[in-house]
């Protein structure tokens, strides 16, 4: 398992502290749901029993209670013995790759509103394979051409689904 | 690191090049339409009654037009997502779509949709959904009058999968001073099991899904909501024959985006008029317990607009 | 002719070479589509149905059933080898299956899944043949109130699946429950929580959410290890014979689980409206509670894989129980099969026994034979899958990502679904990071609409009388089961607490 590395190389949070933070987060989310999101998103229907809002309200209230409980749990852990706890680490160079992957996929999906499927996928596949560290050019090109090609042929002629 | 960024730059350059190459080119001339495959958007899921009927019709029309018609199922929003996609498609004649009455005339009043009846040109209507009142075989109700009598004493629950059925029941209630409560069932399967299990007194439902049960004797048909008798129960009268001036119908129709040139619309209208006479198509319709019906584009359009206004006023009445 | 005689005839006709080809074809198509994350068995059926116009009823039905069964199994292949379920039914197989693969035992895991799946489907097929009618009549007794209490019991499974931290598990469940509320209100046709997006008004598709949270979330986590320079295949090679095979010891430990999980899968499949995803979680959970080694579940337990897979494939056969005896489908897969029947001019339901009994018995025979075909095909080809998945991670992950995107898109031809998948991918990744168990999220999401719509419908039909939830013996039975379940959970939590306090 990774050693906790603070500061430059990443972020690591002890379980107790994490639970405090998460507890607060969920309590606030629950309240936001109850107060803002549910009333604006769900109409109030005359004479309805039970209300369309009933179930979501119930769940949000439950979330608030659980958020508080998680907060208390984290608070206790924080005060108590710190050695038996787990640590959540976010190493920067790992997280960076995750964010890059997400960025590429978001750009790829957005591009499919303008560009047909095949070129977009070829490019996206190529970029991803490269970014993950593949160095051999022929492998990059082969994958980038072969996989989208198979998908395209399989979808359009095999399953008869129209791709963008 | 440097090598990676070079490669990325190269690939990005390729991507930009391809975008330019593949960018939408101006539409081809309409003279030799159809030149390539036509896409038919079906707004309900694959394998369902509407989908099977649409595919069969598409096959028949494909033979007449001389080009392939591929079906794309775009489902969701009670049939509106597919209709929305159709409205937003290019009006070059290569995209057509199934637009049933409900998402055109009814659902716009319930959900926020981006289209109106003006967003389309209408090719034809090719099938009809018929509705009827059914009860379980072991139900105490033998005729529609029994139900009405009961409903005059206390509010009676009935199940339906959506509008326009509740409007018909409301009409019926109005004529006879009976009171009905509409219980919504999003899924036909749930409605079937609840009727068979006796959990809901009766249902007003589309015959395509229920004819099989009437035929096998598990359910009893008490009234037909359309203007014809049903083969599975030929003695059962229609609502109108019983003296109630109300019907319950919905239709399956075919439309194209409004910018489609009129010449192309005429070609499509001719082709589908002939296709709807095709024997295989009629056979599949019958197997799916759907009613064959044909309306020209203009007739369908007129009906859609009429129902659009009528549903609008009824729904706002009901909301008060 | 007696039923046995007709069944024998059924076998004879299915075993003809031409029909066998369709069975095997169905198995291959189903397995491949099931194994690809993003494509599901149901989708395979939906797209193959139009192609079956030109086949005889027997051929089309046995091919579709073989595809459905193989697809439900196929999802477990990618669950085991890559850690992403190929179909919702394989969601519970991921934890143990992938852990086994990481220990260098993918062969054992795949074979366990294979035999469990085949057993589950065979079990439910035999039940179908023998006692379909009485079970179907019994299933009709489930009204909205009964379903609601049954769902209440299922909700208690969330607590059981929560693992170490009850609060985190329950929060996960709540998140899932809320997302399940997105869509149209069950009773009043008004949109809820859709934020103006039209596509959301029909709700979030289970497959989209599952692929996003489990598949995408898992890949994003594994991408972290790529960043650390880990580019080689991440599955250790299989060293001993034991790693590749399903041994007698394995059989001994799993056989009881098979019977139990298959029975659960049968019960769930026979009730209209539930599905294999629910079955796999319930089968897994009940198996965990009754096992002698519950602590191994989730870390590479052969029993875990067996429970989940037996339950979800049992649904395949059990789906046909209400379909053939009442004409009511058990879940979406069977609903599509109704279309297949109708295209051939047959009406599913009691009539079909009169109209075309040979077809029915051919279908029975087909169900049994397709399991044998599945075993055969898989035993011959599983190494290919393993080889494919041991390519470099730099190639595998982008490919899987592309498959996920295209698969989710192909479901409804909708890019909006892909965005939803991405959203859940990020959510799944974060939940994994903070060690929230994901199973409660999925269970909550599946159960939320089921519970709410039945609960509200029960109240509406009884005109607001809450007594309806206690009105029938079935309701009482489920209340009792729920109470027992909660009791056991609390008791085991207390046991755990005593253990840690004592340290």
Short mmCIF file of N, CA and C in Angstrom, two decimals, chain B residues 34-103:
data_model
loop_
_atom_site.label_atom_id
_atom_site.label_comp_id
_atom_site.label_asym_id
_atom_site.label_seq_id
_atom_site.Cartn_x
_atom_site.Cartn_y
_atom_site.Cartn_z
N UNK B 34 -34.90 9.02 -53.80
CA UNK B 34 -33.85 8.93 -52.77
C UNK B 34 -32.56 8.33 -53.32
N UNK B 35 -31.44 8.97 -52.94
CA UNK B 35 -30.18 8.46 -53.46
C UNK B 35 -29.49 7.50 -52.51
N UNK B 36 -29.85 7.58 -51.27
CA UNK B 36 -29.16 6.71 -50.31
C UNK B 36 -30.12 6.23 -49.25
N UNK B 37 -29.58 5.63 -48.21
CA UNK B 37 -30.44 5.04 -47.18
C UNK B 37 -31.18 6.13 -46.40
N UNK B 38 -32.40 5.80 -46.03
CA UNK B 38 -33.22 6.72 -45.24
C UNK B 38 -33.26 6.18 -43.82
N UNK B 39 -33.17 7.09 -42.85
CA UNK B 39 -33.27 6.66 -41.46
C UNK B 39 -34.66 6.93 -40.94
N UNK B 40 -35.24 5.93 -40.29
CA UNK B 40 -36.55 6.12 -39.68
C UNK B 40 -36.38 6.11 -38.16
N UNK B 41 -36.73 7.19 -37.52
CA UNK B 41 -36.62 7.25 -36.06
C UNK B 41 -37.91 6.72 -35.45
N UNK B 42 -37.78 5.70 -34.61
CA UNK B 42 -38.96 5.18 -33.93
C UNK B 42 -38.87 5.62 -32.48
N UNK B 43 -39.95 6.25 -31.98
CA UNK B 43 -39.85 6.83 -30.65
C UNK B 43 -40.20 5.89 -29.52
N UNK B 44 -40.38 4.60 -29.82
CA UNK B 44 -40.60 3.63 -28.76
C UNK B 44 -39.58 2.52 -28.89
N UNK B 45 -39.48 1.69 -27.84
CA UNK B 45 -38.35 0.77 -27.83
C UNK B 45 -38.51 -0.39 -28.79
N UNK B 46 -37.35 -0.94 -29.16
CA UNK B 46 -37.31 -2.03 -30.12
C UNK B 46 -38.07 -3.23 -29.59
N UNK B 47 -38.80 -3.89 -30.45
CA UNK B 47 -39.51 -5.10 -30.06
C UNK B 47 -40.93 -4.83 -29.62
N UNK B 48 -41.28 -3.58 -29.38
CA UNK B 48 -42.65 -3.29 -28.98
C UNK B 48 -43.57 -3.22 -30.19
N UNK B 49 -44.86 -3.09 -29.92
CA UNK B 49 -45.84 -3.11 -31.01
C UNK B 49 -45.60 -2.03 -32.04
N UNK B 50 -45.42 -0.78 -31.57
CA UNK B 50 -45.20 0.32 -32.52
C UNK B 50 -43.96 0.08 -33.34
N UNK B 51 -42.91 -0.38 -32.68
CA UNK B 51 -41.65 -0.61 -33.38
C UNK B 51 -41.79 -1.67 -34.45
N UNK B 52 -42.42 -2.78 -34.11
CA UNK B 52 -42.58 -3.85 -35.10
C UNK B 52 -43.39 -3.37 -36.29
N UNK B 53 -44.47 -2.63 -36.01
CA UNK B 53 -45.29 -2.13 -37.11
C UNK B 53 -44.50 -1.18 -37.99
N UNK B 54 -43.76 -0.27 -37.33
CA UNK B 54 -42.99 0.70 -38.11
C UNK B 54 -41.95 0.00 -38.97
N UNK B 55 -41.28 -0.99 -38.39
CA UNK B 55 -40.27 -1.70 -39.18
C UNK B 55 -40.90 -2.40 -40.38
N UNK B 56 -42.05 -3.01 -40.15
CA UNK B 56 -42.69 -3.71 -41.26
C UNK B 56 -43.07 -2.73 -42.36
N UNK B 57 -43.61 -1.59 -41.95
CA UNK B 57 -43.98 -0.57 -42.94
C UNK B 57 -42.75 -0.07 -43.67
N UNK B 58 -41.67 0.11 -42.89
CA UNK B 58 -40.42 0.57 -43.50
C UNK B 58 -39.91 -0.41 -44.54
N UNK B 59 -39.99 -1.69 -44.22
CA UNK B 59 -39.54 -2.69 -45.20
C UNK B 59 -40.35 -2.59 -46.48
N UNK B 60 -41.68 -2.48 -46.32
CA UNK B 60 -42.53 -2.40 -47.51
C UNK B 60 -42.19 -1.15 -48.33
N UNK B 61 -42.00 -0.02 -47.64
CA UNK B 61 -41.70 1.22 -48.36
C UNK B 61 -40.32 1.16 -49.00
N UNK B 62 -39.39 0.47 -48.34
CA UNK B 62 -38.03 0.39 -48.89
C UNK B 62 -38.06 -0.26 -50.26
N UNK B 63 -38.89 -1.29 -50.39
CA UNK B 63 -38.99 -1.94 -51.70
C UNK B 63 -39.52 -0.99 -52.75
N UNK B 64 -40.50 -0.17 -52.36
CA UNK B 64 -41.11 0.75 -53.33
C UNK B 64 -40.15 1.87 -53.71
N UNK B 65 -39.43 2.40 -52.72
CA UNK B 65 -38.53 3.52 -53.00
C UNK B 65 -37.22 3.08 -53.61
N UNK B 66 -36.90 1.80 -53.43
CA UNK B 66 -35.66 1.30 -53.99
C UNK B 66 -34.44 1.61 -53.17
N UNK B 67 -34.63 1.94 -51.91
CA UNK B 67 -33.47 2.20 -51.08
C UNK B 67 -33.73 1.66 -49.69
N UNK B 68 -32.67 1.47 -48.90
CA UNK B 68 -32.85 0.87 -47.58
C UNK B 68 -33.43 1.87 -46.61
N UNK B 69 -34.25 1.37 -45.69
CA UNK B 69 -34.74 2.22 -44.61
C UNK B 69 -34.27 1.59 -43.31
N UNK B 70 -33.37 2.26 -42.58
CA UNK B 70 -32.89 1.70 -41.32
C UNK B 70 -33.59 2.38 -40.17
N UNK B 71 -33.92 1.56 -39.17
CA UNK B 71 -34.66 2.08 -38.02
C UNK B 71 -33.70 2.44 -36.91
N UNK B 72 -33.95 3.58 -36.30
CA UNK B 72 -33.16 3.97 -35.14
C UNK B 72 -34.13 4.21 -34.00
N UNK B 73 -33.97 3.46 -32.90
CA UNK B 73 -34.89 3.63 -31.78
C UNK B 73 -34.38 4.72 -30.85
N UNK B 74 -35.13 5.78 -30.72
CA UNK B 74 -34.74 6.85 -29.81
C UNK B 74 -35.88 7.00 -28.82
N UNK B 75 -35.69 6.42 -27.64
CA UNK B 75 -36.84 6.33 -26.74
C UNK B 75 -36.73 7.33 -25.61
N UNK B 76 -37.82 7.47 -24.90
CA UNK B 76 -37.79 8.27 -23.69
C UNK B 76 -38.85 9.35 -23.69
N UNK B 77 -39.11 9.85 -22.50
CA UNK B 77 -40.03 10.98 -22.35
C UNK B 77 -41.41 10.71 -22.89
N UNK B 78 -41.93 9.48 -22.71
CA UNK B 78 -43.25 9.11 -23.23
C UNK B 78 -43.31 9.32 -24.74
N UNK B 79 -42.21 9.01 -25.41
CA UNK B 79 -42.23 9.12 -26.86
C UNK B 79 -41.78 10.46 -27.40
N UNK B 80 -41.47 11.41 -26.50
CA UNK B 80 -41.13 12.74 -27.01
C UNK B 80 -39.68 12.88 -27.43
N UNK B 81 -38.79 12.09 -26.84
CA UNK B 81 -37.38 12.29 -27.19
C UNK B 81 -37.14 11.97 -28.65
N UNK B 82 -37.74 10.91 -29.13
CA UNK B 82 -37.59 10.56 -30.55
C UNK B 82 -38.20 11.63 -31.44
N UNK B 83 -39.35 12.16 -31.04
CA UNK B 83 -40.00 13.19 -31.84
C UNK B 83 -39.15 14.46 -31.84
N UNK B 84 -38.56 14.76 -30.69
CA UNK B 84 -37.67 15.94 -30.63
C UNK B 84 -36.50 15.77 -31.58
N UNK B 85 -35.92 14.57 -31.57
CA UNK B 85 -34.78 14.33 -32.47
C UNK B 85 -35.20 14.50 -33.91
N UNK B 86 -36.41 14.03 -34.24
CA UNK B 86 -36.90 14.20 -35.60
C UNK B 86 -37.03 15.66 -35.95
N UNK B 87 -37.60 16.45 -35.03
CA UNK B 87 -37.79 17.87 -35.30
C UNK B 87 -36.46 18.57 -35.52
N UNK B 88 -35.42 18.11 -34.82
CA UNK B 88 -34.12 18.75 -34.96
C UNK B 88 -33.29 18.22 -36.10
N UNK B 89 -33.79 17.22 -36.82
CA UNK B 89 -32.98 16.62 -37.88
C UNK B 89 -32.98 17.49 -39.13
N UNK B 90 -32.05 17.17 -39.99
CA UNK B 90 -31.97 17.93 -41.24
C UNK B 90 -33.17 17.62 -42.11
N UNK B 91 -33.73 18.66 -42.71
CA UNK B 91 -34.90 18.44 -43.55
C UNK B 91 -34.52 18.12 -44.98
N UNK B 92 -33.71 17.06 -45.15
CA UNK B 92 -33.30 16.75 -46.51
C UNK B 92 -33.99 15.51 -47.04
N UNK B 93 -34.93 15.00 -46.29
CA UNK B 93 -35.68 13.85 -46.77
C UNK B 93 -35.06 12.53 -46.41
N UNK B 94 -33.87 12.55 -45.79
CA UNK B 94 -33.26 11.27 -45.46
C UNK B 94 -33.49 10.89 -44.01
N UNK B 95 -34.25 11.73 -43.31
CA UNK B 95 -34.65 11.35 -41.95
C UNK B 95 -36.15 11.47 -41.85
N UNK B 96 -36.79 10.35 -41.55
CA UNK B 96 -38.23 10.40 -41.29
C UNK B 96 -38.44 9.80 -39.91
N UNK B 97 -39.62 9.96 -39.36
CA UNK B 97 -39.80 9.41 -38.03
C UNK B 97 -41.25 9.11 -37.71
N UNK B 98 -41.40 8.18 -36.78
CA UNK B 98 -42.74 7.86 -36.29
C UNK B 98 -43.12 8.92 -35.28
N UNK B 99 -44.28 9.52 -35.46
CA UNK B 99 -44.77 10.50 -34.49
C UNK B 99 -46.19 10.11 -34.17
N UNK B 100 -46.35 9.47 -33.01
CA UNK B 100 -47.70 9.05 -32.64
C UNK B 100 -48.46 10.22 -32.06
N UNK B 101 -49.76 10.08 -31.95
CA UNK B 101 -50.60 11.20 -31.57
C UNK B 101 -50.24 11.75 -30.20
N UNK B 102 -49.95 10.83 -29.26
CA UNK B 102 -49.73 11.28 -27.88
C UNK B 102 -48.59 12.28 -27.74
N UNK B 103 -47.37 11.95 -28.22
CA UNK B 103 -46.32 12.97 -28.05
C UNK B 103 -46.55 14.22 -28.87
#
